[in-house]
Short mmCIF file of C-alpha atoms in Angstrom, two decimals:
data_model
loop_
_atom_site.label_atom_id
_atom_site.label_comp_id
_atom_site.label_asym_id
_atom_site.label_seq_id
_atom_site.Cartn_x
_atom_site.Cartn_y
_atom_site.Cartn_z
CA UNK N 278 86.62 104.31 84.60
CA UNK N 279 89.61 103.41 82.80
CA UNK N 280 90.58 106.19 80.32
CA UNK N 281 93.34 108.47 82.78
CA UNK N 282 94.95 111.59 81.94
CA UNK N 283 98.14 111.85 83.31
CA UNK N 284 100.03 114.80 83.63
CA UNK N 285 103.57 114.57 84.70
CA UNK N 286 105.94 112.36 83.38
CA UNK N 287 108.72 113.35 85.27
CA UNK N 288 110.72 110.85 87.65
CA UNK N 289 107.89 109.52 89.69
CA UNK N 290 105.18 110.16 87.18
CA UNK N 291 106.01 108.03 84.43
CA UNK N 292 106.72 104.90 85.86
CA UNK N 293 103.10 105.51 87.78
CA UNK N 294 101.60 105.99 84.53
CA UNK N 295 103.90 103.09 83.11
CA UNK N 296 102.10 100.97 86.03
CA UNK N 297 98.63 102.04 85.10
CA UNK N 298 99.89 101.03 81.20
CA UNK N 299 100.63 97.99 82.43
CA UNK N 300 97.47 97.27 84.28
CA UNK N 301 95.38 97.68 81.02
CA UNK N 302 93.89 101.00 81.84
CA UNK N 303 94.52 103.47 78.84
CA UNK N 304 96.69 106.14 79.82
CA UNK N 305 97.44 109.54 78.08
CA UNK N 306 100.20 111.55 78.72
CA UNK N 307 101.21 115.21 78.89
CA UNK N 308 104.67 116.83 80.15
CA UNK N 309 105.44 120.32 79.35
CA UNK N 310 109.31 118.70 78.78
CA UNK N 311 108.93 116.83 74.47
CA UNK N 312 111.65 114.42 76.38
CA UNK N 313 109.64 113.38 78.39
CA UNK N 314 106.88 112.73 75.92
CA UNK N 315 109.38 110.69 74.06
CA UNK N 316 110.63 108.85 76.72
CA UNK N 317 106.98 107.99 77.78
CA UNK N 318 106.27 107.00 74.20
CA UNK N 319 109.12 104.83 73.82
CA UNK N 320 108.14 102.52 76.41
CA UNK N 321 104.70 102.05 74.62
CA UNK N 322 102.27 105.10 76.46
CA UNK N 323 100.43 107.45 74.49
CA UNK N 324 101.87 110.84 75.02
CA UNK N 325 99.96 113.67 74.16
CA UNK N 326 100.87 117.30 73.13
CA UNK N 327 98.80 119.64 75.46
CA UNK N 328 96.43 118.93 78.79
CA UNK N 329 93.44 119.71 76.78
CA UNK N 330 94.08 116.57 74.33
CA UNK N 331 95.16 114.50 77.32
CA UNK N 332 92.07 115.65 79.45
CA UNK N 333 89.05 115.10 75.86
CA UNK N 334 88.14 111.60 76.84
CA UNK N 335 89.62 111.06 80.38
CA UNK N 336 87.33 109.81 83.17
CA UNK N 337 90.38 110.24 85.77
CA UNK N 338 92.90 112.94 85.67
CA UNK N 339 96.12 111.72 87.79
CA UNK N 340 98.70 114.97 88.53
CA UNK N 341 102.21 114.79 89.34
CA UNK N 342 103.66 117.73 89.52
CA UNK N 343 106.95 119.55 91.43
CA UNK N 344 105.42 121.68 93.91
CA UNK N 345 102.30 123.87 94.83
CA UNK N 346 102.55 127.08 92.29
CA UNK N 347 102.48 124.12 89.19
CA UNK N 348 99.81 122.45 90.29
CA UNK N 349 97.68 125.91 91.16
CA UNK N 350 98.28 126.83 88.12
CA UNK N 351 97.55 123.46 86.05
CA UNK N 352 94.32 123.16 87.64
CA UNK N 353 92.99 126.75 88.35
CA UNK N 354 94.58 129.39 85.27
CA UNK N 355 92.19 129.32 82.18
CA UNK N 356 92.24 126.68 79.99
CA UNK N 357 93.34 124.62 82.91
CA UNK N 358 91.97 121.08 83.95
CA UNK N 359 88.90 122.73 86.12
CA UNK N 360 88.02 124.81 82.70
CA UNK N 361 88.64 121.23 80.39
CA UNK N 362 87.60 118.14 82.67
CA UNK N 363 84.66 116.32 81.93
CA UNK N 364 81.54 116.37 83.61
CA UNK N 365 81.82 113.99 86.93
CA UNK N 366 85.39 113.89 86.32
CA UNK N 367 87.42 112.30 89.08
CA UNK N 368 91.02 114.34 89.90
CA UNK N 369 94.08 112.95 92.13
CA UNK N 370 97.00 114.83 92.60
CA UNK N 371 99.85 112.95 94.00
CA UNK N 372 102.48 116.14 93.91
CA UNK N 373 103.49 116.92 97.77
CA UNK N 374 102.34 120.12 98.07
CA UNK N 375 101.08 122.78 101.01
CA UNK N 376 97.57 122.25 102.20
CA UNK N 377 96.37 125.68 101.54
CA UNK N 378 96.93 125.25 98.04
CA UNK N 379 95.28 121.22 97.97
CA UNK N 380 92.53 122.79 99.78
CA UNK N 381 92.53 125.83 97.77
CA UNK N 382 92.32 123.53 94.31
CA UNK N 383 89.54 120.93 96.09
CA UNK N 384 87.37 123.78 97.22
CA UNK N 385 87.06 125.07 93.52
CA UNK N 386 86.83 121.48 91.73
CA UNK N 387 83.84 121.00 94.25
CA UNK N 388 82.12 124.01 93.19
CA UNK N 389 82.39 122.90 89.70
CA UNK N 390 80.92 119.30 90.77
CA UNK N 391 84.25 117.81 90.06
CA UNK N 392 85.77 115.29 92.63
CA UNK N 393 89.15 116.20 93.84
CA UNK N 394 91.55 113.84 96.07
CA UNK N 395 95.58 115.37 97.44
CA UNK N 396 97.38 112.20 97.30
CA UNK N 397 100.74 112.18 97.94
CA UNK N 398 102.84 109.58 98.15
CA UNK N 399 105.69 108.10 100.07
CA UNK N 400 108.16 105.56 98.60
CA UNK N 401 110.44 107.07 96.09
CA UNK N 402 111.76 106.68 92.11
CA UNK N 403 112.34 102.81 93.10
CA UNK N 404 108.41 102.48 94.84
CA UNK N 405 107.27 104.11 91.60
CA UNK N 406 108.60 101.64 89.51
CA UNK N 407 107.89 99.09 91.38
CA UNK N 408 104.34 99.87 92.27
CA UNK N 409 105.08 99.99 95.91
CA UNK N 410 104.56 103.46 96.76
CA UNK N 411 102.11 104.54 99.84
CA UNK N 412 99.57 107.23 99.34
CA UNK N 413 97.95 109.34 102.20
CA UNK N 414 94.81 110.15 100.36
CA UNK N 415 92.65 113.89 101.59
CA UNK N 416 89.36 114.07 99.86
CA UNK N 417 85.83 112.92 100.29
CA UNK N 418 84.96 109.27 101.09
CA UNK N 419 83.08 108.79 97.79
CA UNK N 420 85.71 110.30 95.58
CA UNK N 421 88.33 108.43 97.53
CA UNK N 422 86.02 104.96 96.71
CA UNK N 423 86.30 105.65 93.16
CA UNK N 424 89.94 106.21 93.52
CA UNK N 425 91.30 103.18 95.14
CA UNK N 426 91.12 100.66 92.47
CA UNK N 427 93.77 103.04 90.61
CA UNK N 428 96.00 104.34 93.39
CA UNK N 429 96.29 100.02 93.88
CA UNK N 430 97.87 99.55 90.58
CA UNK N 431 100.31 102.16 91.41
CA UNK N 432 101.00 101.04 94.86
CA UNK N 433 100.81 98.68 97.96
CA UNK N 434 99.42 101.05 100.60
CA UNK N 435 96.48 103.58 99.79
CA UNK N 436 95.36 105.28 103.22
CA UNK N 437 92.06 107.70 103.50
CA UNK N 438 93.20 110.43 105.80
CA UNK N 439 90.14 112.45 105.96
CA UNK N 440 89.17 115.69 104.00
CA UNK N 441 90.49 117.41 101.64
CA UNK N 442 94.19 118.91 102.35
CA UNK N 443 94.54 115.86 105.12
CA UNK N 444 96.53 113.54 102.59
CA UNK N 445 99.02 116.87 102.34
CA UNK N 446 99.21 116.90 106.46
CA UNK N 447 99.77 113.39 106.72
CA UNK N 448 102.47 113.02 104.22
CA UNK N 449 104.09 116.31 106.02
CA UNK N 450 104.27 114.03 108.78
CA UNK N 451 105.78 111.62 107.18
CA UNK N 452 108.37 113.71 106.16
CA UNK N 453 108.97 115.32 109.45
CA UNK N 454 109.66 111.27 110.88
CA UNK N 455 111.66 110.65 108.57
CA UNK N 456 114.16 113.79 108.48
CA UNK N 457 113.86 113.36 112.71
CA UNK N 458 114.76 109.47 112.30
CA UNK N 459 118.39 110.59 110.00
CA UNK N 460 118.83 113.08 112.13
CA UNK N 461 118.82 111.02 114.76
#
């Protein structure tokens, strides 16, 4: 399992997929912005020009996307990843979404026989880059199994919070601490 699709090569995405780069997995790119195709090929990844090129030999498709209406629609509208992932194809998205819409997007990838993990992740532009971020993984213990090895090349902390949606819950948590703890 080391052919990824990743799309979402924004801030936090491309230095993840940089990481996986770097950890000899082959990584293929997609971002609806051509700058940040080019960025992503200039240091040395393998951008793509549409999901469905980035998704034709992928074994893992990694999402990282800006909120819950983008990643809806890159998984569920026609063409999408559910109509173009391979067979037994594992999916993480680490966008911080809402849980209806993680659970909404798991529930159909299931019925389809696809694996589907909500991992979002705590840690920030400099984690990225660094490979330290912290993911609160939702999904099924089997898919999150075939997961780990990966999320660990992207970061120092991957935690298995239950079903699907519960990686969404957890990092709203996570949030809620830390907006409390400035407050405070």
């Amino acid at each position: 399992m080391s052919d990824i699709a990743f799309i979402g090569l924004g801030n936090m995405g491309a230095p993840m997929a940089g990481n996986l780069r770097k950890a000899g997995l082959v990584v293929r790119g997609y971002d609806l912005s051509a700058g940040a195709r080019a960025a992503f090929a200039e240091a040395g990844g393998e951008p793509v020009d549409s999901v469905a090129a980035a998704l034709q030999a992928s074994d893992v498709v990694i999402t990282m996307l800006p909120a819950g209406p983008q990643v809806h629609a890159a998984y569920l509208d026609a063409g999408g990843i559910l109509d173009r992932a391979k067979p037994q194809a594992l999916l993480i998205d680490c966008s911080t979404i809402d849980i209806g819409t993680a659970r909404q997007v798991a529930a159909r990838a299931e019925s389809r026989g696809l694996a589907m993990l909500d991992a979002p992740v705590s840690g920030g532009t400099a984690g990225a880059a660094a490979a330290t971020l912290s993911f609160m993984v939702g999904g099924s213990d089997a898919a999150f199994a075939r997961a780990r090895p990966i999320l660990e090349k992207m970061g120092k902390a991957v935690i298995h919070c239950g079903g699907p949606g519960n990686g969404q819950a957890a990092k709203i948590c996570n949030n809620m601490i830390l907006g409390v703890t400035m407050a405070v």
